[in-house]
Coordinates of C-alpha atoms in Angstrom, one line a residue:
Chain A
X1 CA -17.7 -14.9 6.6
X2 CA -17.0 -14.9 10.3
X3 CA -19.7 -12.1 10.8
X4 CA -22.5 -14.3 10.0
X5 CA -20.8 -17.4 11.6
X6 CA -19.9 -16.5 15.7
X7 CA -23.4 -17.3 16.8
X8 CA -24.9 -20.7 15.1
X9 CA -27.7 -20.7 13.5
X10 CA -30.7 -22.7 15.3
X11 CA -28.3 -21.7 18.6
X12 CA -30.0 -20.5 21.5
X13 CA -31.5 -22.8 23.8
X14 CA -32.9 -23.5 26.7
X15 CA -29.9 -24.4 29.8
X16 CA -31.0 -25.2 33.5
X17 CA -33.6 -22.8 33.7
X18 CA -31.8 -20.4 31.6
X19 CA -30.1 -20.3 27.9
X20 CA -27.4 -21.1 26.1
X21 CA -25.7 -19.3 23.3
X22 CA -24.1 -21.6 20.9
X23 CA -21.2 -19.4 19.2
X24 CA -18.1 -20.5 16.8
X25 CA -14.6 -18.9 17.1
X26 CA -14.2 -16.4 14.3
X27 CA -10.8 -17.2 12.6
X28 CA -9.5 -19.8 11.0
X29 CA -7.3 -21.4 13.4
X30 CA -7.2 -23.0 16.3
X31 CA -6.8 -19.9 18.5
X32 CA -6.0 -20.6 23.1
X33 CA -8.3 -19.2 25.4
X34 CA -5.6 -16.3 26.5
X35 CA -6.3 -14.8 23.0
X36 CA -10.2 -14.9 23.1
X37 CA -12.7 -12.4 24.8
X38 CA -16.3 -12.4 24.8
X39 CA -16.5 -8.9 24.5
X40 CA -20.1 -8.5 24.7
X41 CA -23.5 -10.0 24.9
X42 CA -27.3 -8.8 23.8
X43 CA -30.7 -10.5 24.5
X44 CA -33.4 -8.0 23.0
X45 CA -31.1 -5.1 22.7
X46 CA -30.2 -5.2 27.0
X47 CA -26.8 -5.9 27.8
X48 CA -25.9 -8.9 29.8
X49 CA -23.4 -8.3 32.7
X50 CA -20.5 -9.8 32.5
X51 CA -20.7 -11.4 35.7
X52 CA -23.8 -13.2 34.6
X53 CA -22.7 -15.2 32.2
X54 CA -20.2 -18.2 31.3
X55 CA -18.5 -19.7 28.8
X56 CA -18.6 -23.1 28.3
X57 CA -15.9 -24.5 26.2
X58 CA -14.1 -28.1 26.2
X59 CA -16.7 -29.2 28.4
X60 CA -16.0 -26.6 31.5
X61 CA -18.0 -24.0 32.4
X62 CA -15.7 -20.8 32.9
X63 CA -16.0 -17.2 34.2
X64 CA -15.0 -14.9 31.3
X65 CA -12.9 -13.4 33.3
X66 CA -10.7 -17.0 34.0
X67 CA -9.8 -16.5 29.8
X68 CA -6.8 -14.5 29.8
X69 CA -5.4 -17.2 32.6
X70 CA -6.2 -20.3 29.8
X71 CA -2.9 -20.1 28.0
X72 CA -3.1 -23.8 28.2
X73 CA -6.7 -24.3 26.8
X74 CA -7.6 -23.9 23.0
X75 CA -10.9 -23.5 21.4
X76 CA -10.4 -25.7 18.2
X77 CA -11.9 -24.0 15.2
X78 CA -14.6 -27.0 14.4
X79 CA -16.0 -26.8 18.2
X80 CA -18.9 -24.8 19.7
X81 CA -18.4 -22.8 22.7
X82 CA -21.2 -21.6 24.4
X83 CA -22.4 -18.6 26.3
X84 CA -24.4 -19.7 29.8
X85 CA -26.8 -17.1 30.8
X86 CA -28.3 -18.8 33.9
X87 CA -30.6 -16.9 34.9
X88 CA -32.7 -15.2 31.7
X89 CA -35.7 -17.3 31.6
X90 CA -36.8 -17.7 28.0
X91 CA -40.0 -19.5 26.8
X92 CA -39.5 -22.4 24.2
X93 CA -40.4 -21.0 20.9
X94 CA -40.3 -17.6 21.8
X95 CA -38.3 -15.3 19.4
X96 CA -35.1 -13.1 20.1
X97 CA -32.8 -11.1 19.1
X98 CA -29.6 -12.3 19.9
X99 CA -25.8 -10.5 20.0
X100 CA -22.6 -11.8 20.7
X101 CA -19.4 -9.8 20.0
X102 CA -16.3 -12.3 20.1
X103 CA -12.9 -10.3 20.6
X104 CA -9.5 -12.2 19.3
X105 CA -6.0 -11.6 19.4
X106 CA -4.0 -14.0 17.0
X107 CA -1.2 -15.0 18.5
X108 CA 0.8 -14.3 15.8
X109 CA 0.1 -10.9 15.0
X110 CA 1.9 -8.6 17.8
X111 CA -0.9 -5.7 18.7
X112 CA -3.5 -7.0 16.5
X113 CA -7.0 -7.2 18.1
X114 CA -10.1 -8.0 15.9
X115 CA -13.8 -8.0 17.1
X116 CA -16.6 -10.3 15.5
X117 CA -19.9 -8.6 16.1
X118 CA -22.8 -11.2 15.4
X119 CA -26.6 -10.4 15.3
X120 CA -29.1 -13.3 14.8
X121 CA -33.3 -13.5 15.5
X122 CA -33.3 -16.8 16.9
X123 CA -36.2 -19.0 18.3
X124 CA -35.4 -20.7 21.7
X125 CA -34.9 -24.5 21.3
X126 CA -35.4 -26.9 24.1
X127 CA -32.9 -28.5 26.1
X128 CA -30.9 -30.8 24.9
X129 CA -27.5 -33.2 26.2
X130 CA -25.8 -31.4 22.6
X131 CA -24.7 -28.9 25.4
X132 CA -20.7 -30.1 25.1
X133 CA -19.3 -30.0 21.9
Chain B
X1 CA 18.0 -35.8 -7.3
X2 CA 14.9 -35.2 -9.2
X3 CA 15.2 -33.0 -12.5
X4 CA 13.2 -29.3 -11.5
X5 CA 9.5 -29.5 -12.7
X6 CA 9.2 -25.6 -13.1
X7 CA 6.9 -23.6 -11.6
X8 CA 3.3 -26.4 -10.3
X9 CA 0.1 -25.6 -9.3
X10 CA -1.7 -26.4 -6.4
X11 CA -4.1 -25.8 -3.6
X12 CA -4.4 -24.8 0.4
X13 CA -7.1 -25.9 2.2
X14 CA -7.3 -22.5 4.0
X15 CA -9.2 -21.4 0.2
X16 CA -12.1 -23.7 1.8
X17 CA -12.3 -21.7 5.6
X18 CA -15.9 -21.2 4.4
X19 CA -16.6 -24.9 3.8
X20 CA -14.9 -26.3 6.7
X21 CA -15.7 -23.9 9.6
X22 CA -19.1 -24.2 8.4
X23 CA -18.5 -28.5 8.8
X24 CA -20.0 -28.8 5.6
X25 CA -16.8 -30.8 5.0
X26 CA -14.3 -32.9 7.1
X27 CA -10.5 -32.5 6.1
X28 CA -10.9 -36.1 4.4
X29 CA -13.5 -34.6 2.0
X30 CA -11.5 -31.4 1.3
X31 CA -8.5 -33.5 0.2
X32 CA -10.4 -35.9 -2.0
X33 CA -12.7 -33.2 -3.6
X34 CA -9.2 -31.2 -4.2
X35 CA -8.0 -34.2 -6.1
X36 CA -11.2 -35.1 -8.0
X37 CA -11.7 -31.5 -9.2
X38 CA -7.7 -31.5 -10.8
X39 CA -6.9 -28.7 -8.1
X40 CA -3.3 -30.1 -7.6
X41 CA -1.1 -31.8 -7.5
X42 CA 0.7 -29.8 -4.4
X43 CA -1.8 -29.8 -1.4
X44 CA -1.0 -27.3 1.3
X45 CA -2.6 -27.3 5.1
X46 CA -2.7 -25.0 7.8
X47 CA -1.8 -27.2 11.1
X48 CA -3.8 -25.5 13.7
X49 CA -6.7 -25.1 11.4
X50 CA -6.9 -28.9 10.1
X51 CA -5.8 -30.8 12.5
X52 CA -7.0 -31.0 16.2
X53 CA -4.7 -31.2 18.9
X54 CA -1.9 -30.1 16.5
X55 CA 1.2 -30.2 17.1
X56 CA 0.7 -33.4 18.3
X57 CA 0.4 -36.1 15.6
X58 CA -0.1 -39.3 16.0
X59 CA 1.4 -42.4 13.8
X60 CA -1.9 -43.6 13.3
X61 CA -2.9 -40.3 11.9
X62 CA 0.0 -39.6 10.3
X63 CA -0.8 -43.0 7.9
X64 CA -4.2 -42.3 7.1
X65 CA -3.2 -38.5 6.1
X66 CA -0.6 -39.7 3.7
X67 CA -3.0 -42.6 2.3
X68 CA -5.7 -40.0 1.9
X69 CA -3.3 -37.4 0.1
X70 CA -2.0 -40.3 -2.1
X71 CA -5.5 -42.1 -2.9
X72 CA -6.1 -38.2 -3.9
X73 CA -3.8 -37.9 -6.3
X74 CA -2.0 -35.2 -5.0
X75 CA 1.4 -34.4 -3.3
X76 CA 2.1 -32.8 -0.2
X77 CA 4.0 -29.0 -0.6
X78 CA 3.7 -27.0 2.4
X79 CA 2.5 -27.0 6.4
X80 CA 1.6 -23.1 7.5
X81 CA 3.1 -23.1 11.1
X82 CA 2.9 -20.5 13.3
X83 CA 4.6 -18.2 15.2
X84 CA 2.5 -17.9 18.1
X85 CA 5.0 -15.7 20.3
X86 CA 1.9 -13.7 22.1
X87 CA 0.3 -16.6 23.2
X88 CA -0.3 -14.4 26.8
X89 CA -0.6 -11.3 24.5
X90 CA 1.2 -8.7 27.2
X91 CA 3.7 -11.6 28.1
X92 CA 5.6 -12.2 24.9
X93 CA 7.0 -16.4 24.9
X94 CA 10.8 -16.8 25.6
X95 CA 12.9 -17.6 22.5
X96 CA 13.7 -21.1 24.3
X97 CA 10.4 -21.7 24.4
X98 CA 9.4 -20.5 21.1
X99 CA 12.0 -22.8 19.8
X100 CA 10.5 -25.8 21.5
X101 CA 7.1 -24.9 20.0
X102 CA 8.3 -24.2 16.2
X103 CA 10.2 -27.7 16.2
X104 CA 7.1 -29.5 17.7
X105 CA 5.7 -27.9 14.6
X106 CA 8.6 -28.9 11.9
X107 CA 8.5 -33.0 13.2
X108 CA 4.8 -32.6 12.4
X109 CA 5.7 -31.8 9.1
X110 CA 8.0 -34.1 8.7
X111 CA 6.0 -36.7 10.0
X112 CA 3.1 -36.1 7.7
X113 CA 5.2 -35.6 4.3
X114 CA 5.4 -31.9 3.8
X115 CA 9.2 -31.3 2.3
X116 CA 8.3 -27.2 3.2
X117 CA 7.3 -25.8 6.9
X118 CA 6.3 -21.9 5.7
X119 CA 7.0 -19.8 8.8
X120 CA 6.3 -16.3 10.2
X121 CA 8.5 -13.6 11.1
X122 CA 7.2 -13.2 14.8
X123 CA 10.1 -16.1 15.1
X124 CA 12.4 -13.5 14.3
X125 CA 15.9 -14.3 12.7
X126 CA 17.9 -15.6 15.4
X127 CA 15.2 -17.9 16.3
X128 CA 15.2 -19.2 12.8
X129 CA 18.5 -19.9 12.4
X130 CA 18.4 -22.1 15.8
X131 CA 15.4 -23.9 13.8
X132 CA 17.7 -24.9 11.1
X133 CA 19.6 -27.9 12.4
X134 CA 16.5 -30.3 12.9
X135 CA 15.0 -28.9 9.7
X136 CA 18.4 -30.5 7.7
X137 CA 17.4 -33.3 10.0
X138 CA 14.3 -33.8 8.8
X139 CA 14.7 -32.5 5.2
X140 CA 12.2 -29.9 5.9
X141 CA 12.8 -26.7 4.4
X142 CA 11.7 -23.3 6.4
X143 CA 10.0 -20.4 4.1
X144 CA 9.3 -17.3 5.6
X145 CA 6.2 -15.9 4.4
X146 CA 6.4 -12.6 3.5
X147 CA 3.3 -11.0 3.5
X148 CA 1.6 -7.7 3.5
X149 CA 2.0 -5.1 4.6
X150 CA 5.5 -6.5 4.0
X151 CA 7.4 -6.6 0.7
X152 CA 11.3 -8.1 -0.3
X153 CA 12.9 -5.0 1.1
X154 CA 10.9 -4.3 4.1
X155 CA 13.0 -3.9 7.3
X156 CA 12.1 -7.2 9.1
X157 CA 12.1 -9.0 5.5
X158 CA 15.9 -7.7 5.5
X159 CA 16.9 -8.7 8.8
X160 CA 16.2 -12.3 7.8
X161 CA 17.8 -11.4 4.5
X162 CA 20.7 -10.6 5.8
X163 CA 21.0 -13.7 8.7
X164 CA 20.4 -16.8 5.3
X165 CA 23.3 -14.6 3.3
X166 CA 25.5 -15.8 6.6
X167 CA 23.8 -19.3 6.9
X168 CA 23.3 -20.1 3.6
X169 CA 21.7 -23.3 3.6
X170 CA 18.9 -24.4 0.8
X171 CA 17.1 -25.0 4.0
X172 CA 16.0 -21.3 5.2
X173 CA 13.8 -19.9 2.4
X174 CA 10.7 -17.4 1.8
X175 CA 7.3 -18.2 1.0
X176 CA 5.9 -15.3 -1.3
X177 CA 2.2 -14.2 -0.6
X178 CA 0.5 -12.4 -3.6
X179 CA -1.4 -9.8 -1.4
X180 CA 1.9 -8.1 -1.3
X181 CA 2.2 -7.9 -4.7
X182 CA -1.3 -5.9 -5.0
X183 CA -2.2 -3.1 -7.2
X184 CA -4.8 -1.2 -6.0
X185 CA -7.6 -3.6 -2.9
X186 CA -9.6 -5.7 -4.3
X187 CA -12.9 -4.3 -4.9
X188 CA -14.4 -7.6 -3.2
X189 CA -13.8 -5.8 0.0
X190 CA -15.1 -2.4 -1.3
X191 CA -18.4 -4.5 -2.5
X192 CA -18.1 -5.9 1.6
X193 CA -17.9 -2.6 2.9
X194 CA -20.8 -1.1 1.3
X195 CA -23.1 -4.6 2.4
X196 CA -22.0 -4.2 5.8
X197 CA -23.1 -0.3 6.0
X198 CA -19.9 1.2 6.2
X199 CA -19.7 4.9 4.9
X200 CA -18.1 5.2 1.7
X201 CA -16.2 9.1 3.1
X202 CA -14.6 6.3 5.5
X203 CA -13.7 3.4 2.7
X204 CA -12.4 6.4 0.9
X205 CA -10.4 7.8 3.3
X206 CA -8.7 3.9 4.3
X207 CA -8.2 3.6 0.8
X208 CA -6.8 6.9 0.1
X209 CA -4.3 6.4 2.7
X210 CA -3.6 2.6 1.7
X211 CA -0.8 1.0 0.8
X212 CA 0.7 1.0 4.6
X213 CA 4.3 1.8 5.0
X214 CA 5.9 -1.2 4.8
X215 CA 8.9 0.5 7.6
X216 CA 6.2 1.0 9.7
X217 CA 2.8 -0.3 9.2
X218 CA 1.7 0.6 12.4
X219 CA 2.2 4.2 12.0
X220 CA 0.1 4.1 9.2
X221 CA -2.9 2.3 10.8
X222 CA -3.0 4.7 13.8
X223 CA -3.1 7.8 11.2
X224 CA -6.2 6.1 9.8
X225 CA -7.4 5.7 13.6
X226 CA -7.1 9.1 14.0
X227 CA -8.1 10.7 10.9
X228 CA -11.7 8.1 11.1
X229 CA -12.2 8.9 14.8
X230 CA -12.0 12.8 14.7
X231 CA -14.3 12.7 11.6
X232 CA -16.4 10.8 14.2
X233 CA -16.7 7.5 13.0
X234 CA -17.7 4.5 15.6
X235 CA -14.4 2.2 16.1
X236 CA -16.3 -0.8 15.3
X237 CA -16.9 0.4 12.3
X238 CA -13.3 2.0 11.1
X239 CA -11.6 -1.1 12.8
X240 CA -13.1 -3.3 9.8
X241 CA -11.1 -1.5 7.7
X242 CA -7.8 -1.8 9.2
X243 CA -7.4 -5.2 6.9
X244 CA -7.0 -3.2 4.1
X245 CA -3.2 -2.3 5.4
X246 CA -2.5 -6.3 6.4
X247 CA -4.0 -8.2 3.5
X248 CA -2.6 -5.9 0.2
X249 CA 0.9 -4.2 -0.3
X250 CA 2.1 -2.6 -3.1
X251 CA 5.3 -4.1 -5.3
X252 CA 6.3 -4.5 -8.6
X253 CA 6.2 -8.1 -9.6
X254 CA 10.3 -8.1 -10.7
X255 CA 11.1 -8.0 -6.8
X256 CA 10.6 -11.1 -6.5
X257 CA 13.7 -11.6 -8.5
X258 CA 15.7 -10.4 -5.5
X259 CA 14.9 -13.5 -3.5
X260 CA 14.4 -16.0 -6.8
X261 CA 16.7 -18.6 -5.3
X262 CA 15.6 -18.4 -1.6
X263 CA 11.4 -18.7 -2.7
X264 CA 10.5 -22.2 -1.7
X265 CA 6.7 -22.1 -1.9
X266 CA 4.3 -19.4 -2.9
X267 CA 1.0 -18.1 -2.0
X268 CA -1.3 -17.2 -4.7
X269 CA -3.3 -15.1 -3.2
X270 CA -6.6 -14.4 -4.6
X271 CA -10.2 -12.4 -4.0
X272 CA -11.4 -11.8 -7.0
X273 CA -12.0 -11.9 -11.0
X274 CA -12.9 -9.7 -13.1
X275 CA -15.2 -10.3 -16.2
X276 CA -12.0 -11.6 -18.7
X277 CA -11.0 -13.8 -15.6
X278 CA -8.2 -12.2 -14.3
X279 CA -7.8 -11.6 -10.8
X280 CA -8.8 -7.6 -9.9
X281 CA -6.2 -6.7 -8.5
X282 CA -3.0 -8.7 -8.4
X283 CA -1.5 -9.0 -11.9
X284 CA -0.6 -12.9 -12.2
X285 CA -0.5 -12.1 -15.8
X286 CA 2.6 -10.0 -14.7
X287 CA 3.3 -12.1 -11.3
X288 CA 3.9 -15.6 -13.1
X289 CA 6.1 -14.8 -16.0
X290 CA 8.7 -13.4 -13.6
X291 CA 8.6 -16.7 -11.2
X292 CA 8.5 -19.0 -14.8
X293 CA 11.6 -17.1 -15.7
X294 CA 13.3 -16.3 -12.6
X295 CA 13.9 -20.0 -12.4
X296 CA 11.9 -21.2 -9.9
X297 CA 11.1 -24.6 -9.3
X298 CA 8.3 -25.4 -6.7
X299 CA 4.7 -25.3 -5.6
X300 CA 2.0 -22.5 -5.9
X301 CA -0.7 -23.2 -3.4
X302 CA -3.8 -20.9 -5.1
X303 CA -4.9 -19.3 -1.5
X304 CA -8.7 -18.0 -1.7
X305 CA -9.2 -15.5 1.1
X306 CA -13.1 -14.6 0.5
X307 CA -14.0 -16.1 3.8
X308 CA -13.5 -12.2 5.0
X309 CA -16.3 -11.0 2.9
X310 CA -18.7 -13.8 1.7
X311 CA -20.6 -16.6 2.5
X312 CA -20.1 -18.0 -1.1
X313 CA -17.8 -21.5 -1.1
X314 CA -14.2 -21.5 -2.6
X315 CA -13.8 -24.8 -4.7
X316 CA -15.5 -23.1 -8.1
X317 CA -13.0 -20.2 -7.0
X318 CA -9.9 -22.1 -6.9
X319 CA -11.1 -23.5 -9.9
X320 CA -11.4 -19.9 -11.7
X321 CA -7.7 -19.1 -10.4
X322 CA -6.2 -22.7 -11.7
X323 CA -7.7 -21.9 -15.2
X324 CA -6.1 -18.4 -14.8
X325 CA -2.9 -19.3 -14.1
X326 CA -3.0 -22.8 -16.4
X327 CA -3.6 -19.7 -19.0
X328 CA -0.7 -18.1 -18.2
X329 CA 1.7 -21.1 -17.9
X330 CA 0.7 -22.3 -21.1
X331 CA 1.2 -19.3 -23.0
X332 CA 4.5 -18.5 -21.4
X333 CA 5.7 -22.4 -22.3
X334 CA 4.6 -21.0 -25.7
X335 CA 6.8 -18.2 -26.2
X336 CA 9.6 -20.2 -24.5
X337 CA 9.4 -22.2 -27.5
X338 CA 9.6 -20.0 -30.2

């Protein structure tokens, strides 16, 4: 179920000086950019602005904001996306308690809005070049 | 023309979101584990799910699908396409360019084999009638799916109802979905609820007010809003249950009979068995007589939803649901006889 399944398991790591979030669209289908929010993100319980993070999707690094302008852009259901939080400085091998709430609108289904709400105790990996897919 | 084979079984891939999502299997494996497990011979696909970059399909791809179907033993029966009107969702897409984006969708099918395209009603019936030409083209037929919180004689079933009575072509059809044929929600989703902390007062109340009106769905979602938030539930919890209204609607199985000729593909929908093995809470012991007798002549895709509520994979499900309905068939060719 798509509860246990927006943020990967093994999926926070370390990201020029920071971390990255690996997370999985939760639906189905194929869904475009325009239809998906990241509604919200946790590290230990403190919310993370808005403004300090990005989403990395396709292989470009985008300000969650510049989603509703990607009508173009799909996030295919097999791919990772990931959440860039530059500037959280998290020791390899530490443990955390990560959140991610993923907010959809199928395109298909006038009005409909779902939210994903994920919750995951994660260790932080190091960094690796798997940062695209 | 070929002599009608009755009423066939088969499979969609969507009964494997668990599997696939997860990439514990590529689309190749689905196909071939779908044909070494005996769960056609139809074999159904959702386009935007299975294939990447979809619409867009390329000869090369096209081949290998069809060789990997075939070496499967299985036939193709239906492409899901969507309607994706609300693409921008507070900018709905023009009907010109909706067009464009449905019959992208309908050469894909054709392309890859499918003889049905099932369709949604965000196209709306105008839109599907301007489909039509290239779907006699391409000898694809169109089914609408009608799906809850929908049923034969809801108003935007009708409208299309009343637009193939003027057209009438064998190429505009309906694809029944069995979660509109419900009785009662399947108690998977109760057994969800509970393991995701929900309050039973609030399952009770969504349930109490289920099935939604199927003139205005809507209307009966927002009651629920209501009702849940001034007994001061938390939205993201009471949100969860709004699937309840869009997954299950309430109609007796002879409805069908009112579209019998138009059905070109069907959903069976399943969650769920119960300890005799048969499904909780949609009566295909009820469901598949009427289709065996009603005359129709076609594919059954058996459509495994559980991805909404477990973990668990859905090839020994599918297989559950095939002995079900093989059950069914048999006994019914039975009584034919006599």
């Amino acid at each position: 179920m798509f509860k246990t399944r927006v943020i990967s398991d093994n999926g926070l790591r370390r990201w020029e000086g920071g971390v990255a979030i690996d997370i999985r669209l939760p639906w189905y289908r194929a869904l475009p950019l325009s239809t998906v929010e990241i509604a919200e993100v946790k590290i230990d319980g403190a919310l993370i602005a808005a403004n300090e993070t990005r989403f990395l999707i396709n292989g470009e690094s985008l300000a969650l904001d510049a989603l509703p302008g990607r009508d173009k852009d799909w996030w295919y259901v097999l791919d990772s996306g990931f959440v860039l939080v530059p500037k959280r400085v998290l020791e390899i091998g530490s443990q955390h308690e990560v959140s991610v709430t993923v907010g959809i609108r199928p395109p298909y289904i006038p009005g409909f809005y779902r939210m994903t709400e994920c919750t995951k105790r994660l260790k932080v990996e190091p960094e690796t070049q798997g940062v695209t897919r | 023309m070929t002599e009608g084979k009755g009423l066939r079984l088969g499979t969609t891939l969507f009964s494997f979101t668990n599997e696939f999502h997860g990439r514990e299997y590529s689309l190749d494996e689905l196909i071939a584990q779908v044909g070494a497990l005996g769960l056609g011979p139809g074999l159904e696909i959702v386009g935007f799910a299975h294939l990447r970059g979809f619409p867009e399909v390329s000869d090369e791809f096209a081949d290998h699908f069809r060789n990997q179907v075939a070496k499967a033993g299985l036939e193709q029966s239906c492409l899901g396409i969507n309607a994706d009107r609300w693409i921008i969702p507070d900018k709905p897409m023009s009907d010109d360019d909706l067009l464009a984006y449905h019959e992208a969708q309908i050469r894909a099918a054709a392309k890859l084999g499918f003889p049905v395209a099932r369709y949604q009603f965000g196209a709306g019936p105008e839109l599907a009638l301007r489909m039509l030409p290239l779907a006699e083209k391409l000898n694809v037929k169109l089914g609408m799916e009608i799906h809850a919180p929908d049923a034969v004689n809801s108003p935007v079933v009708m409208e299309f109802r009343e637009m193939y009575a003027q057209a009438d072509s064998p190429y505009l059809g309906f694809v029944p979905d069995f979660g509109s044929s419900a009785q009662r929600v399947s108690p998977a989703f109760g057994r969800y609820f509970n393991q995701i902390g929900l309050a039973p007062e609030l399952v009770r109340l969504a349930e109490s007010m289920w099935p939604a009106d199927p003139g205005d769905p809507h209307a009966t979602i927002s009651a629920f809003e209501q009702k849940a938030e001034a007994a001061g539930y938390k939205k993201s919890d009471y949100a969860e249950l709004f699937m309840i209204f869009g997954l299950f609607s309430k109609q007796e199985p002879e409805a069908w009979l009112e579209i019998m000729p138009q059905v070109v593909h069907i959903h069976g929908k399943f969650y769920d068995f119960d300890e005799s093995g048969s499904e909780s809470a949609i009566p295909y012991e009820k469901l598949l007589p009427v289709f065996v007798q009603g005359g129709y002549d076609g594919f059954m895709s058996s459509e495994w939803e559980g991805h909404f509520f477990t973990d668990d994979g859905g090839f020994p499900k599918v297989q559950a649901h095939h002995a079900l309905c093989q059950r069914i068939l048999n006994q019914e060719k039975g009584a034919h006889r006599r």
